[in-house]
Amino acid sequence: MRRHALECSFDGVCDRHDPPERPSDLESLRPATASQRDVQAVDRSPVDRKGPRYCRLYLNPPERALVLCADEKSQIQALDRTQPTLPMRPGQAERRTHDYKRHGTTSLFAALDVATGKVIGELHRRHRSTEFRKFLDRIDAEVPAELGVHLVLDNYGTHKTPLIHRWLLRHPRFHLHFTPTYSSWINQVERWFAELTQKQIRRGSHRSTRALEDAIRLYLADHNAAPKPFVWVKSADDIIDSIARFALRTSETGH
C-alpha cells in the first residue's frame, strides 16, 4: 500500500490522500461560451486536468499542514561588469555596461510557504538529486513534526530519482504535487525567484561565486525578516475560462 500511494503521488495527479479526479469533476471547468472544438482543445490541456489541484491547495490549504512551493534556480551566474554601474540621478536612469566577466555559478534551492511568505533556502554548487535530498532534510528539520508537508514541484528529473523515492518512503508526512508540463508558472516560488533576480542579482556585480552567494543569503534574510505571501486569487474556473478566451482570440480556425 505504501508503494502504491507513493507512485500515485509521482504521477502528478493525486497524492496519498486524494483519489484521482473523475472525468465528471472537470465538466464544470469547461467554458460555456466557447465552441465545442475550442472546448476540446482546452480539455486536452494539462492545466485543465491538473490545475484545479493547485488552486485548491492555494485557496483552501489542508488543515495541520504546510503548503510549500519548492524549486531550484540553477546555474545562477556570478557576473562582474567590466565598468562600475552608474546610479540613477534626476532625469537619468541607472546605466551599466553590456559586457561582463563570468566567475562561476551556483544553484539556489528554495521553498516558499504560501501562507506566510517565508522562504526556506539553501545554496549548492551542484544541482543533483543528492543536493535536493539535502534540501528535503532541511525542510524536514524546519517544519514542526506534527504538521504535514505538501510540496508543489515541477517535473525535473532530480525530483523523481530512486534516492528521492526512498527518502519519501521514510518520511510519509511529505506529499508531492507536480505541476503540469509547461505550467511552472503555477508554482508560486517562481514569482519569488523573479523578484530575487530583479532586485538583487541583475543589478549587482559579483566578482566571485562566494560574493554572489553572500548577496543571495542577504536578500533571503531581509525577505524573511518581514515576509509577505503572494495572494492567489484565481479559481480553476477563472483560469480555464481565460485560456479559452485566449484560444478564441489567437486561433481563427479554432485549432
mmCIF file with all atom_site columns, C-alpha atoms in Angstrom, residues 113-220:
data_model
loop_
_atom_site.group_PDB
_atom_site.id
_atom_site.type_symbol
_atom_site.label_atom_id
_atom_site.label_alt_id
_atom_site.label_comp_id
_atom_site.label_asym_id
_atom_site.label_entity_id
_atom_site.label_seq_id
_atom_site.pdbx_PDB_ins_code
_atom_site.Cartn_x
_atom_site.Cartn_y
_atom_site.Cartn_z
_atom_site.occupancy
_atom_site.B_iso_or_equiv
_atom_site.pdbx_formal_charge
_atom_site.auth_seq_id
_atom_site.auth_comp_id
_atom_site.auth_asym_id
_atom_site.auth_atom_id
_atom_site.pdbx_PDB_model_num
ATOM 1   C CA . ASP A 1 113 ? 5.433  28.947 2.469   1.00 0.00 ? 113 ASP A CA 1
ATOM 2   C CA . VAL A 1 114 ? 2.285  30.114 0.660   1.00 0.00 ? 114 VAL A CA 1
ATOM 3   C CA . ALA A 1 115 ? 0.574  31.067 3.950   1.00 0.00 ? 115 ALA A CA 1
ATOM 4   C CA . THR A 1 116 ? 3.274  33.309 5.423   1.00 0.00 ? 116 THR A CA 1
ATOM 5   C CA . GLY A 1 117 ? 5.613  34.126 2.541   1.00 0.00 ? 117 GLY A CA 1
ATOM 6   C CA . LYS A 1 118 ? 8.643  32.828 4.429   1.00 0.00 ? 118 LYS A CA 1
ATOM 7   C CA . VAL A 1 119 ? 11.273 31.109 2.271   1.00 0.00 ? 119 VAL A CA 1
ATOM 8   C CA . ILE A 1 120 ? 13.499 28.191 3.237   1.00 0.00 ? 120 ILE A CA 1
ATOM 9   C CA . GLY A 1 121 ? 16.616 28.488 1.089   1.00 0.00 ? 121 GLY A CA 1
ATOM 10  C CA . GLU A 1 122 ? 19.844 26.610 0.578   1.00 0.00 ? 122 GLU A CA 1
ATOM 11  C CA . LEU A 1 123 ? 22.739 27.146 -1.840  1.00 0.00 ? 123 LEU A CA 1
ATOM 12  C CA . HIS A 1 124 ? 24.705 24.380 -3.540  1.00 0.00 ? 124 HIS A CA 1
ATOM 13  C CA . ARG A 1 125 ? 27.399 24.460 -6.196  1.00 0.00 ? 125 ARG A CA 1
ATOM 14  C CA . ARG A 1 126 ? 25.912 21.382 -7.893  1.00 0.00 ? 126 ARG A CA 1
ATOM 15  C CA . HIS A 1 127 ? 22.358 20.547 -8.898  1.00 0.00 ? 127 HIS A CA 1
ATOM 16  C CA . ARG A 1 128 ? 21.638 16.842 -8.454  1.00 0.00 ? 128 ARG A CA 1
ATOM 17  C CA . SER A 1 129 ? 19.195 14.644 -6.594  1.00 0.00 ? 129 SER A CA 1
ATOM 18  C CA . THR A 1 130 ? 21.811 14.416 -3.808  1.00 0.00 ? 130 THR A CA 1
ATOM 19  C CA . GLU A 1 131 ? 21.550 18.158 -3.209  1.00 0.00 ? 131 GLU A CA 1
ATOM 20  C CA . PHE A 1 132 ? 17.763 18.005 -3.476  1.00 0.00 ? 132 PHE A CA 1
ATOM 21  C CA . ARG A 1 133 ? 17.671 15.287 -0.793  1.00 0.00 ? 133 ARG A CA 1
ATOM 22  C CA . LYS A 1 134 ? 19.775 17.508 1.474   1.00 0.00 ? 134 LYS A CA 1
ATOM 23  C CA . PHE A 1 135 ? 17.274 20.287 0.886   1.00 0.00 ? 135 PHE A CA 1
ATOM 24  C CA . LEU A 1 136 ? 14.405 17.946 1.809   1.00 0.00 ? 136 LEU A CA 1
ATOM 25  C CA . ASP A 1 137 ? 16.285 17.175 5.038   1.00 0.00 ? 137 ASP A CA 1
ATOM 26  C CA . ARG A 1 138 ? 16.458 20.920 5.704   1.00 0.00 ? 138 ARG A CA 1
ATOM 27  C CA . ILE A 1 139 ? 12.703 21.309 5.154   1.00 0.00 ? 139 ILE A CA 1
ATOM 28  C CA . ASP A 1 140 ? 12.005 18.302 7.376   1.00 0.00 ? 140 ASP A CA 1
ATOM 29  C CA . ALA A 1 141 ? 14.104 19.848 10.158  1.00 0.00 ? 141 ALA A CA 1
ATOM 30  C CA . GLU A 1 142 ? 12.464 23.288 9.967   1.00 0.00 ? 142 GLU A CA 1
ATOM 31  C CA . VAL A 1 143 ? 8.807  22.248 9.700   1.00 0.00 ? 143 VAL A CA 1
ATOM 32  C CA . PRO A 1 144 ? 7.292  21.164 13.067  1.00 0.00 ? 144 PRO A CA 1
ATOM 33  C CA . ALA A 1 145 ? 6.949  17.393 13.281  1.00 0.00 ? 145 ALA A CA 1
ATOM 34  C CA . GLU A 1 146 ? 3.179  17.498 13.925  1.00 0.00 ? 146 GLU A CA 1
ATOM 35  C CA . LEU A 1 147 ? 2.472  19.168 10.559  1.00 0.00 ? 147 LEU A CA 1
ATOM 36  C CA . GLY A 1 148 ? 2.106  17.563 7.161   1.00 0.00 ? 148 GLY A CA 1
ATOM 37  C CA . VAL A 1 149 ? 4.093  18.945 4.234   1.00 0.00 ? 149 VAL A CA 1
ATOM 38  C CA . HIS A 1 150 ? 2.586  19.448 0.766   1.00 0.00 ? 150 HIS A CA 1
ATOM 39  C CA . LEU A 1 151 ? 5.307  20.252 -1.764  1.00 0.00 ? 151 LEU A CA 1
ATOM 40  C CA . VAL A 1 152 ? 4.447  21.791 -5.136  1.00 0.00 ? 152 VAL A CA 1
ATOM 41  C CA . LEU A 1 153 ? 7.217  20.862 -7.596  1.00 0.00 ? 153 LEU A CA 1
ATOM 42  C CA . ASP A 1 154 ? 7.906  20.733 -11.310 1.00 0.00 ? 154 ASP A CA 1
ATOM 43  C CA . ASN A 1 155 ? 8.726  17.542 -13.202 1.00 0.00 ? 155 ASN A CA 1
ATOM 44  C CA . TYR A 1 156 ? 12.501 17.941 -13.178 1.00 0.00 ? 156 TYR A CA 1
ATOM 45  C CA . GLY A 1 157 ? 14.313 14.605 -13.131 1.00 0.00 ? 157 GLY A CA 1
ATOM 46  C CA . THR A 1 158 ? 16.132 15.190 -9.824  1.00 0.00 ? 158 THR A CA 1
ATOM 47  C CA . HIS A 1 159 ? 12.750 15.182 -8.041  1.00 0.00 ? 159 HIS A CA 1
ATOM 48  C CA . LYS A 1 160 ? 11.933 11.615 -9.114  1.00 0.00 ? 160 LYS A CA 1
ATOM 49  C CA . THR A 1 161 ? 15.101 9.566  -8.711  1.00 0.00 ? 161 THR A CA 1
ATOM 50  C CA . PRO A 1 162 ? 15.217 6.332  -6.651  1.00 0.00 ? 162 PRO A CA 1
ATOM 51  C CA . LEU A 1 163 ? 17.126 8.277  -3.973  1.00 0.00 ? 163 LEU A CA 1
ATOM 52  C CA . ILE A 1 164 ? 14.201 10.678 -3.533  1.00 0.00 ? 164 ILE A CA 1
ATOM 53  C CA . HIS A 1 165 ? 11.715 7.814  -3.786  1.00 0.00 ? 165 HIS A CA 1
ATOM 54  C CA . ARG A 1 166 ? 13.363 6.033  -0.851  1.00 0.00 ? 166 ARG A CA 1
ATOM 55  C CA . TRP A 1 167 ? 13.541 9.279  1.162   1.00 0.00 ? 167 TRP A CA 1
ATOM 56  C CA . LEU A 1 168 ? 9.801  9.844  0.722   1.00 0.00 ? 168 LEU A CA 1
ATOM 57  C CA . LEU A 1 169 ? 9.014  6.319  1.888   1.00 0.00 ? 169 LEU A CA 1
ATOM 58  C CA . ARG A 1 170 ? 10.857 7.122  5.121   1.00 0.00 ? 170 ARG A CA 1
ATOM 59  C CA . HIS A 1 171 ? 9.007  10.451 5.513   1.00 0.00 ? 171 HIS A CA 1
ATOM 60  C CA . PRO A 1 172 ? 5.292  9.736  4.991   1.00 0.00 ? 172 PRO A CA 1
ATOM 61  C CA . ARG A 1 173 ? 4.191  13.231 6.039   1.00 0.00 ? 173 ARG A CA 1
ATOM 62  C CA . PHE A 1 174 ? 5.552  14.620 2.743   1.00 0.00 ? 174 PHE A CA 1
ATOM 63  C CA . HIS A 1 175 ? 3.116  14.778 -0.196  1.00 0.00 ? 175 HIS A CA 1
ATOM 64  C CA . LEU A 1 176 ? 4.294  15.853 -3.647  1.00 0.00 ? 176 LEU A CA 1
ATOM 65  C CA . HIS A 1 177 ? 2.185  17.692 -6.218  1.00 0.00 ? 177 HIS A CA 1
ATOM 66  C CA . PHE A 1 178 ? 3.820  18.013 -9.652  1.00 0.00 ? 178 PHE A CA 1
ATOM 67  C CA . THR A 1 179 ? 2.829  20.924 -11.858 1.00 0.00 ? 179 THR A CA 1
ATOM 68  C CA . PRO A 1 180 ? 1.599  20.200 -15.400 1.00 0.00 ? 180 PRO A CA 1
ATOM 69  C CA . THR A 1 181 ? 4.118  20.244 -18.235 1.00 0.00 ? 181 THR A CA 1
ATOM 70  C CA . TYR A 1 182 ? 4.869  23.798 -19.448 1.00 0.00 ? 182 TYR A CA 1
ATOM 71  C CA . SER A 1 183 ? 2.950  25.214 -16.467 1.00 0.00 ? 183 SER A CA 1
ATOM 72  C CA . SER A 1 184 ? 5.647  26.012 -13.937 1.00 0.00 ? 184 SER A CA 1
ATOM 73  C CA . TRP A 1 185 ? 4.022  29.453 -13.532 1.00 0.00 ? 185 TRP A CA 1
ATOM 74  C CA . ILE A 1 186 ? 1.551  27.709 -11.217 1.00 0.00 ? 186 ILE A CA 1
ATOM 75  C CA . ASN A 1 187 ? 4.402  27.254 -8.737  1.00 0.00 ? 187 ASN A CA 1
ATOM 76  C CA . GLN A 1 188 ? 4.438  30.438 -6.644  1.00 0.00 ? 188 GLN A CA 1
ATOM 77  C CA . VAL A 1 189 ? 8.141  30.226 -5.834  1.00 0.00 ? 189 VAL A CA 1
ATOM 78  C CA . GLU A 1 190 ? 8.812  31.175 -9.475  1.00 0.00 ? 190 GLU A CA 1
ATOM 79  C CA . ARG A 1 191 ? 7.380  34.623 -8.692  1.00 0.00 ? 191 ARG A CA 1
ATOM 80  C CA . TRP A 1 192 ? 9.777  34.907 -5.745  1.00 0.00 ? 192 TRP A CA 1
ATOM 81  C CA . PHE A 1 193 ? 12.704 33.897 -7.982  1.00 0.00 ? 193 PHE A CA 1
ATOM 82  C CA . ALA A 1 194 ? 11.723 36.706 -10.351 1.00 0.00 ? 194 ALA A CA 1
ATOM 83  C CA . GLU A 1 195 ? 11.884 39.239 -7.520  1.00 0.00 ? 195 GLU A CA 1
ATOM 84  C CA . LEU A 1 196 ? 15.257 37.894 -6.408  1.00 0.00 ? 196 LEU A CA 1
ATOM 85  C CA . THR A 1 197 ? 16.574 38.334 -9.951  1.00 0.00 ? 197 THR A CA 1
ATOM 86  C CA . GLN A 1 198 ? 15.170 41.831 -10.418 1.00 0.00 ? 198 GLN A CA 1
ATOM 87  C CA . LYS A 1 199 ? 16.043 43.263 -7.017  1.00 0.00 ? 199 LYS A CA 1
ATOM 88  C CA . GLN A 1 200 ? 19.341 41.581 -6.172  1.00 0.00 ? 200 GLN A CA 1
ATOM 89  C CA . ILE A 1 201 ? 21.068 39.515 -8.849  1.00 0.00 ? 201 ILE A CA 1
ATOM 90  C CA . ARG A 1 202 ? 20.566 41.505 -12.057 1.00 0.00 ? 202 ARG A CA 1
ATOM 91  C CA . ARG A 1 203 ? 21.520 44.864 -10.565 1.00 0.00 ? 203 ARG A CA 1
ATOM 92  C CA . GLY A 1 204 ? 24.573 43.531 -8.772  1.00 0.00 ? 204 GLY A CA 1
ATOM 93  C CA . SER A 1 205 ? 28.184 42.985 -9.751  1.00 0.00 ? 205 SER A CA 1
ATOM 94  C CA . HIS A 1 206 ? 29.751 39.858 -8.263  1.00 0.00 ? 206 HIS A CA 1
ATOM 95  C CA . ARG A 1 207 ? 33.469 39.193 -8.551  1.00 0.00 ? 207 ARG A CA 1
ATOM 96  C CA . SER A 1 208 ? 33.255 35.644 -7.213  1.00 0.00 ? 208 SER A CA 1
ATOM 97  C CA . THR A 1 209 ? 30.752 32.875 -6.607  1.00 0.00 ? 209 THR A CA 1
ATOM 98  C CA . ARG A 1 210 ? 31.103 33.475 -2.869  1.00 0.00 ? 210 ARG A CA 1
ATOM 99  C CA . ALA A 1 211 ? 30.145 37.135 -3.340  1.00 0.00 ? 211 ALA A CA 1
ATOM 100 C CA . LEU A 1 212 ? 27.060 36.069 -5.316  1.00 0.00 ? 212 LEU A CA 1
ATOM 101 C CA . GLU A 1 213 ? 26.053 33.574 -2.633  1.00 0.00 ? 213 GLU A CA 1
ATOM 102 C CA . ASP A 1 214 ? 26.514 36.187 0.098   1.00 0.00 ? 214 ASP A CA 1
ATOM 103 C CA . ALA A 1 215 ? 24.236 38.560 -1.827  1.00 0.00 ? 215 ALA A CA 1
ATOM 104 C CA . ILE A 1 216 ? 21.560 35.873 -2.172  1.00 0.00 ? 216 ILE A CA 1
ATOM 105 C CA . ARG A 1 217 ? 21.767 34.995 1.533   1.00 0.00 ? 217 ARG A CA 1
ATOM 106 C CA . LEU A 1 218 ? 21.431 38.687 2.414   1.00 0.00 ? 218 LEU A CA 1
ATOM 107 C CA . TYR A 1 219 ? 18.308 39.029 0.269   1.00 0.00 ? 219 TYR A CA 1
ATOM 108 C CA . LEU A 1 220 ? 16.861 35.843 1.776   1.00 0.00 ? 220 LEU A CA 1
#
